[in-house]
Short mmCIF file of C-alpha atoms in Angstrom, two decimals:
data_model
loop_
_atom_site.label_atom_id
_atom_site.label_comp_id
_atom_site.label_asym_id
_atom_site.label_seq_id
_atom_site.Cartn_x
_atom_site.Cartn_y
_atom_site.Cartn_z
CA MET A 1 104.73 -62.99 -167.05
CA PRO A 2 102.70 -60.56 -164.93
CA ALA A 3 104.49 -57.41 -163.83
CA ASN A 4 104.31 -58.33 -160.14
CA SER A 5 105.35 -61.95 -160.65
CA THR A 6 108.57 -63.32 -159.12
CA ASP A 7 108.29 -66.62 -161.02
CA PHE A 8 111.03 -66.32 -163.65
CA ASP A 9 113.61 -68.59 -165.19
CA TRP A 10 117.03 -67.88 -163.65
CA ASN A 11 118.70 -69.19 -166.80
CA HIS A 12 117.19 -66.27 -168.71
CA MET A 13 118.58 -63.85 -166.13
CA ARG A 14 122.03 -65.47 -166.39
CA ALA A 15 121.87 -65.12 -170.16
CA PHE A 16 120.99 -61.44 -169.81
CA LEU A 17 123.78 -60.85 -167.26
CA ALA A 18 126.45 -62.57 -169.36
CA THR A 19 125.39 -60.67 -172.49
CA ALA A 20 125.39 -57.34 -170.65
CA GLU A 21 128.85 -57.95 -169.20
CA GLU A 22 130.42 -59.42 -172.35
CA GLY A 23 128.80 -57.04 -174.83
CA SER A 24 127.93 -59.68 -177.44
CA LEU A 25 125.92 -62.88 -177.75
CA SER A 26 128.88 -64.89 -179.00
CA ALA A 27 131.12 -63.97 -176.05
CA ALA A 28 128.29 -64.55 -173.57
CA ALA A 29 127.55 -67.95 -175.11
CA ARG A 30 131.21 -69.00 -174.73
CA ARG A 31 131.21 -67.88 -171.11
CA LEU A 32 128.09 -69.93 -170.26
CA GLY A 33 128.96 -72.91 -172.44
CA LEU A 34 125.88 -72.45 -174.64
CA THR A 35 125.32 -72.08 -178.35
CA GLN A 36 124.72 -68.54 -179.55
CA PRO A 37 121.17 -69.29 -180.81
CA THR A 38 120.21 -70.83 -177.45
CA LEU A 39 121.50 -67.84 -175.51
CA GLY A 40 119.83 -65.44 -177.94
CA ARG A 41 116.50 -67.18 -177.43
CA GLN A 42 116.86 -66.93 -173.65
CA VAL A 43 117.49 -63.19 -173.84
CA SER A 44 114.58 -62.69 -176.24
CA THR A 45 112.27 -64.73 -173.99
CA LEU A 46 113.23 -62.57 -171.00
CA GLU A 47 112.47 -59.41 -172.98
CA GLU A 48 109.08 -60.84 -173.93
CA GLU A 49 108.32 -61.85 -170.33
CA LEU A 50 109.28 -58.42 -168.97
CA LYS A 51 107.77 -56.57 -171.96
CA LEU A 52 110.99 -54.54 -172.14
CA MET A 53 113.70 -54.03 -174.74
CA LEU A 54 116.93 -54.69 -172.87
CA PHE A 55 119.50 -54.35 -175.70
CA GLU A 56 119.97 -52.44 -178.89
CA ARG A 57 122.54 -53.36 -181.52
CA VAL A 58 125.40 -50.91 -182.13
CA GLY A 59 127.57 -52.22 -184.95
CA ARG A 60 128.56 -55.77 -184.01
CA ASN A 61 128.00 -55.23 -180.30
CA LEU A 62 124.95 -55.06 -178.08
CA GLN A 63 124.37 -52.02 -175.89
CA LEU A 64 122.07 -51.89 -172.88
CA THR A 65 118.97 -49.75 -173.11
CA THR A 66 117.95 -47.59 -170.15
CA ALA A 67 115.65 -50.38 -168.96
CA GLY A 68 118.47 -52.92 -169.38
CA THR A 69 120.87 -50.77 -167.36
CA GLU A 70 118.41 -50.50 -164.49
CA LEU A 71 117.72 -54.24 -164.55
CA LEU A 72 121.43 -55.10 -164.65
CA GLN A 73 122.08 -53.70 -161.16
CA HIS A 74 119.39 -55.96 -159.66
CA VAL A 75 120.49 -59.06 -161.56
CA GLN A 76 124.11 -58.52 -160.48
CA ALA A 77 122.92 -58.37 -156.87
CA MET A 78 121.02 -61.62 -157.42
CA GLN A 79 124.15 -63.23 -158.87
CA ARG A 80 126.23 -62.15 -155.87
CA ALA A 81 123.63 -63.64 -153.53
CA ALA A 82 123.56 -66.89 -155.51
CA ASP A 83 127.36 -67.07 -155.48
CA GLN A 84 127.41 -66.58 -151.71
CA VAL A 85 124.89 -69.38 -151.22
CA SER A 86 127.08 -71.66 -153.35
CA LEU A 87 130.21 -70.68 -151.42
CA VAL A 88 128.60 -71.34 -148.04
CA ALA A 89 127.14 -74.67 -149.19
CA THR A 90 130.48 -75.80 -150.58
CA GLY A 91 132.25 -74.73 -147.41
CA GLN A 92 129.87 -76.79 -145.26
CA SER A 93 130.34 -79.98 -147.27
CA LYS A 94 132.30 -82.59 -145.25
CA THR A 95 132.94 -85.17 -147.95
CA ILE A 96 136.17 -85.51 -149.92
CA GLU A 97 134.41 -85.94 -153.23
CA GLY A 98 132.90 -83.83 -155.98
CA LEU A 99 134.28 -81.22 -158.33
CA VAL A 100 137.19 -78.86 -157.62
CA ARG A 101 138.29 -76.39 -160.30
CA ILE A 102 141.95 -75.34 -160.42
CA THR A 103 143.01 -72.50 -162.68
CA ALA A 104 146.60 -71.98 -163.78
CA SER A 105 148.41 -70.80 -166.89
CA GLU A 106 148.48 -73.11 -169.91
CA VAL A 107 152.18 -73.90 -169.41
CA PHE A 108 151.78 -74.52 -165.69
CA SER A 109 148.73 -76.72 -166.32
CA ALA A 110 150.43 -78.81 -169.00
CA TYR A 111 153.90 -79.24 -167.49
CA LEU A 112 153.73 -78.89 -163.72
CA LEU A 113 150.28 -79.99 -162.59
CA PRO A 114 150.10 -83.64 -163.84
CA PRO A 115 152.37 -85.15 -161.11
CA ILE A 116 150.38 -83.29 -158.46
CA LEU A 117 147.10 -84.52 -159.92
CA GLU A 118 148.38 -88.09 -159.77
CA ASP A 119 149.04 -87.68 -156.05
CA LEU A 120 145.59 -86.14 -155.56
CA ARG A 121 143.97 -89.06 -157.35
CA ASN A 122 145.75 -91.51 -155.04
CA ARG A 123 144.77 -89.59 -151.90
CA ALA A 124 141.17 -88.85 -152.83
CA PRO A 125 139.95 -91.06 -155.69
CA GLN A 126 136.39 -89.65 -155.49
CA LEU A 127 137.52 -86.12 -156.28
CA GLU A 128 136.76 -84.67 -159.70
CA ILE A 129 139.40 -82.18 -160.82
CA GLU A 130 138.82 -79.71 -163.65
CA ILE A 131 141.79 -77.69 -164.88
CA VAL A 132 140.91 -74.23 -166.18
CA ALA A 133 144.02 -73.50 -168.23
CA ALA A 134 144.09 -69.74 -168.73
CA ASN A 135 146.57 -66.90 -168.36
CA ASP A 136 143.94 -64.38 -167.29
CA LEU A 137 143.02 -63.92 -163.62
CA ARG A 138 139.92 -66.08 -163.27
CA ASP A 139 137.33 -64.69 -160.87
CA LEU A 140 137.24 -66.85 -157.73
CA MET A 141 134.40 -64.69 -156.38
CA ARG A 142 132.25 -65.79 -159.32
CA ARG A 143 133.18 -69.48 -158.94
CA GLU A 144 134.95 -69.62 -162.29
CA ALA A 145 137.52 -71.60 -160.30
CA ASP A 146 137.95 -72.76 -156.70
CA ILE A 147 141.73 -72.47 -156.45
CA ALA A 148 144.07 -70.31 -158.52
CA ILE A 149 147.80 -70.73 -159.08
CA ARG A 150 149.19 -67.36 -160.05
CA HIS A 151 152.43 -65.38 -160.19
CA VAL A 152 150.91 -62.21 -158.69
CA ARG A 153 149.23 -61.75 -155.35
CA PRO A 154 145.48 -61.06 -155.54
CA ASP A 155 144.20 -57.94 -153.81
CA GLN A 156 140.58 -58.90 -153.06
CA PRO A 157 139.99 -58.95 -149.28
CA ASP A 158 137.77 -62.07 -149.38
CA LEU A 159 140.51 -64.23 -150.86
CA ILE A 160 143.13 -66.25 -149.02
CA ALA A 161 146.55 -66.13 -150.69
CA ARG A 162 149.69 -68.06 -149.75
CA LEU A 163 153.13 -67.55 -151.27
CA VAL A 164 154.26 -71.18 -151.56
CA ASN A 165 157.51 -70.76 -153.46
CA GLU A 166 159.67 -68.61 -155.66
CA THR A 167 161.05 -70.35 -158.71
CA ASP A 168 163.52 -69.29 -161.37
CA ALA A 169 163.02 -68.50 -165.05
CA HIS A 170 165.80 -68.47 -167.65
CA PHE A 171 166.04 -67.78 -171.37
CA TYR A 172 165.78 -70.70 -173.77
CA ALA A 173 165.90 -71.52 -177.45
CA ALA A 174 165.86 -74.69 -179.52
CA THR A 175 169.24 -76.18 -180.30
CA ARG A 176 168.30 -76.14 -184.00
CA TYR A 177 167.64 -72.39 -183.79
CA LEU A 178 170.96 -71.68 -182.07
CA ASP A 179 172.84 -73.91 -184.51
CA HIS A 180 171.41 -71.80 -187.32
CA LYS A 181 171.50 -68.29 -185.79
CA GLY A 182 174.50 -68.69 -183.50
CA ARG A 183 174.74 -68.72 -179.72
CA PRO A 184 174.80 -65.24 -178.17
CA ASN A 185 177.67 -64.57 -175.79
CA SER A 186 176.32 -61.31 -174.38
CA VAL A 187 173.10 -59.36 -174.00
CA GLU A 188 174.23 -57.10 -176.85
CA ASP A 189 174.34 -60.11 -179.20
CA LEU A 190 170.57 -60.56 -178.72
CA ALA A 191 169.93 -57.65 -181.08
CA ASP A 192 170.52 -60.09 -183.94
CA HIS A 193 168.05 -62.70 -182.69
CA GLU A 194 164.31 -63.36 -182.83
CA PHE A 195 162.06 -63.67 -179.80
CA LEU A 196 158.83 -65.55 -179.17
CA ASN A 197 155.80 -63.52 -178.22
CA PHE A 198 153.69 -64.76 -175.27
CA SER A 199 151.60 -61.57 -175.30
CA THR A 200 151.49 -58.47 -177.47
CA PRO A 201 154.84 -57.27 -178.88
CA ALA A 202 154.48 -54.05 -176.89
CA ASN A 203 154.02 -55.97 -173.64
CA MET A 204 156.99 -58.18 -174.42
CA VAL A 205 159.22 -55.15 -175.07
CA GLY A 206 158.07 -53.77 -171.73
CA PHE A 207 159.17 -57.03 -170.09
CA TYR A 208 162.58 -57.26 -171.75
CA LYS A 209 163.67 -53.61 -171.76
CA PRO A 210 164.22 -53.37 -167.96
CA LEU A 211 166.50 -56.40 -168.29
CA GLY A 212 168.71 -54.43 -170.68
CA PHE A 213 167.77 -56.47 -173.75
CA PRO A 214 168.22 -54.53 -177.06
CA VAL A 215 164.79 -55.47 -178.44
CA THR A 216 161.99 -53.66 -180.25
CA GLU A 217 158.58 -54.87 -181.38
CA LYS A 218 160.22 -55.96 -184.66
CA HIS A 219 162.08 -58.72 -182.78
CA PHE A 220 158.75 -60.46 -182.00
CA LEU A 221 157.64 -61.91 -185.32
CA MET A 222 156.02 -65.11 -184.03
CA GLY A 223 154.08 -66.10 -180.95
CA SER A 224 150.81 -66.90 -179.25
CA GLU A 225 148.98 -65.81 -176.10
CA ASN A 226 148.51 -69.52 -175.46
CA GLY A 227 151.64 -70.40 -173.52
CA VAL A 228 151.77 -74.04 -174.63
CA VAL A 229 151.57 -73.01 -178.29
CA ALA A 230 154.25 -70.33 -177.84
CA TRP A 231 156.55 -72.80 -176.07
CA GLU A 232 156.06 -75.33 -178.86
CA LEU A 233 156.98 -72.67 -181.40
CA LEU A 234 160.17 -72.12 -179.42
CA ARG A 235 160.86 -75.85 -179.39
CA GLN A 236 160.39 -75.91 -183.15
CA GLY A 237 163.10 -73.28 -183.56
CA PHE A 238 161.32 -69.94 -184.01
CA GLY A 239 163.21 -67.89 -181.42
CA ILE A 240 164.16 -67.14 -177.81
CA ALA A 241 161.89 -66.76 -174.78
CA ALA A 242 161.91 -66.84 -171.00
CA MET A 243 160.47 -69.88 -169.25
CA MET A 244 160.37 -71.43 -165.78
CA ALA A 245 163.36 -73.68 -165.16
CA GLU A 246 161.12 -76.66 -164.36
CA VAL A 247 159.71 -76.52 -167.89
CA GLY A 248 162.93 -75.76 -169.72
CA ARG A 249 164.74 -78.56 -167.91
CA VAL A 250 162.34 -81.28 -169.11
CA THR A 251 161.82 -80.07 -172.69
CA PRO A 252 163.95 -82.03 -175.19
CA GLY A 253 165.83 -80.13 -177.87
CA VAL A 254 165.93 -76.90 -175.87
CA GLU A 255 168.93 -75.26 -174.22
CA GLN A 256 169.51 -72.29 -171.97
CA VAL A 257 170.61 -69.02 -173.56
CA LEU A 258 173.14 -66.81 -171.75
CA PRO A 259 173.34 -69.04 -168.65
CA GLN A 260 175.55 -66.46 -166.97
CA LEU A 261 172.56 -64.12 -166.53
CA ASP A 262 170.86 -63.93 -163.15
CA PRO A 263 167.57 -65.85 -163.15
CA ILE A 264 164.23 -64.07 -163.19
CA LYS A 265 162.44 -64.67 -159.91
CA VAL A 266 158.89 -66.00 -160.34
CA PRO A 267 156.64 -66.10 -157.25
CA ILE A 268 154.01 -68.84 -156.99
CA TRP A 269 150.80 -67.87 -155.17
CA LEU A 270 147.97 -70.20 -154.19
CA THR A 271 144.62 -68.47 -153.80
CA THR A 272 141.12 -69.52 -152.78
CA HIS A 273 138.01 -67.93 -151.29
CA ARG A 274 137.72 -67.71 -147.49
CA GLU A 275 134.43 -69.62 -147.50
CA LEU A 276 135.84 -72.39 -149.69
CA HIS A 277 138.87 -72.84 -147.45
CA THR A 278 136.54 -74.31 -144.79
CA SER A 279 135.58 -77.12 -147.21
CA PRO A 280 137.50 -80.38 -146.61
CA LYS A 281 137.85 -81.10 -150.34
CA ILE A 282 139.07 -77.57 -151.12
CA ARG A 283 141.46 -77.63 -148.16
CA LEU A 284 142.85 -81.00 -149.24
CA VAL A 285 143.52 -79.85 -152.80
CA PHE A 286 144.93 -76.53 -151.56
CA ASP A 287 147.27 -78.28 -149.11
CA VAL A 288 148.45 -80.89 -151.64
CA LEU A 289 149.20 -78.15 -154.15
CA ALA A 290 151.09 -76.18 -151.49
CA GLU A 291 153.05 -79.29 -150.50
CA HIS A 292 154.19 -80.03 -154.05
CA LEU A 293 154.72 -76.46 -155.21
CA GLY A 294 156.60 -75.61 -152.03
CA LYS A 295 159.32 -78.18 -152.66
CA LYS A 296 162.83 -77.13 -153.64
CA LYS A 297 162.75 -75.36 -156.99
CA ALA A 298 164.55 -76.56 -160.07
CA ARG A 299 167.83 -74.85 -160.98
#
């Protein structure tokens, strides 16, 4: 490609951007939904076209060269411009059809979204709904999702956020676990019990300590960052954990631990981009979610 040419393959630029931001070909390939060899070829082709070495390998990771660092700033600006074009185009669409991506935690996606999706399907049968089940804060600015359901309020100024409800969380364990280990009668009794880990043990201790629970990292011997997996481990009798009342109430073989404790308050925020909120399909999905999630919480 001549040095003054503007005729390039945007896919190669996307491959470069993802690799630069993720730091490895494997992570970049997962982000773009490509195989690692395909993404590697795209990056190599871009380097050949530009006659520049953009990365150098440091251990298992890739590090930007000076030329790669300079190029990255321009490609990021191009990505922001492309994202804005997509946002404006989506916002101008007047049809209630097409794809809408909703991101929520794994547990929320598996247990609380299906009845809402059934209502959406009845109201707008031409809509395509993709659920991005993830506990991390997906980037609405980058169109990784159109609407996010989260328990913390976002702080980006270009996002619209609505607090639609505040639900309760309690502590639960499988009946088989409690039959074996005994039912605690006080917070102090919890020192003799095991807890399920939904994050790192250190993070879990940081969550439980302010509640007065006598726990250390040694109490968290089993768990998963995938909320559905962690909840299934609880259901199978591996320990105690906090969960939203709506989920605990409908899970067979599970009972509340220390029901005399005050519930943990869990806010539910709906978030979307300002541009997307002018789109009829996004507004419909947003409003249906708000309608369902705003109903009286489970006790």
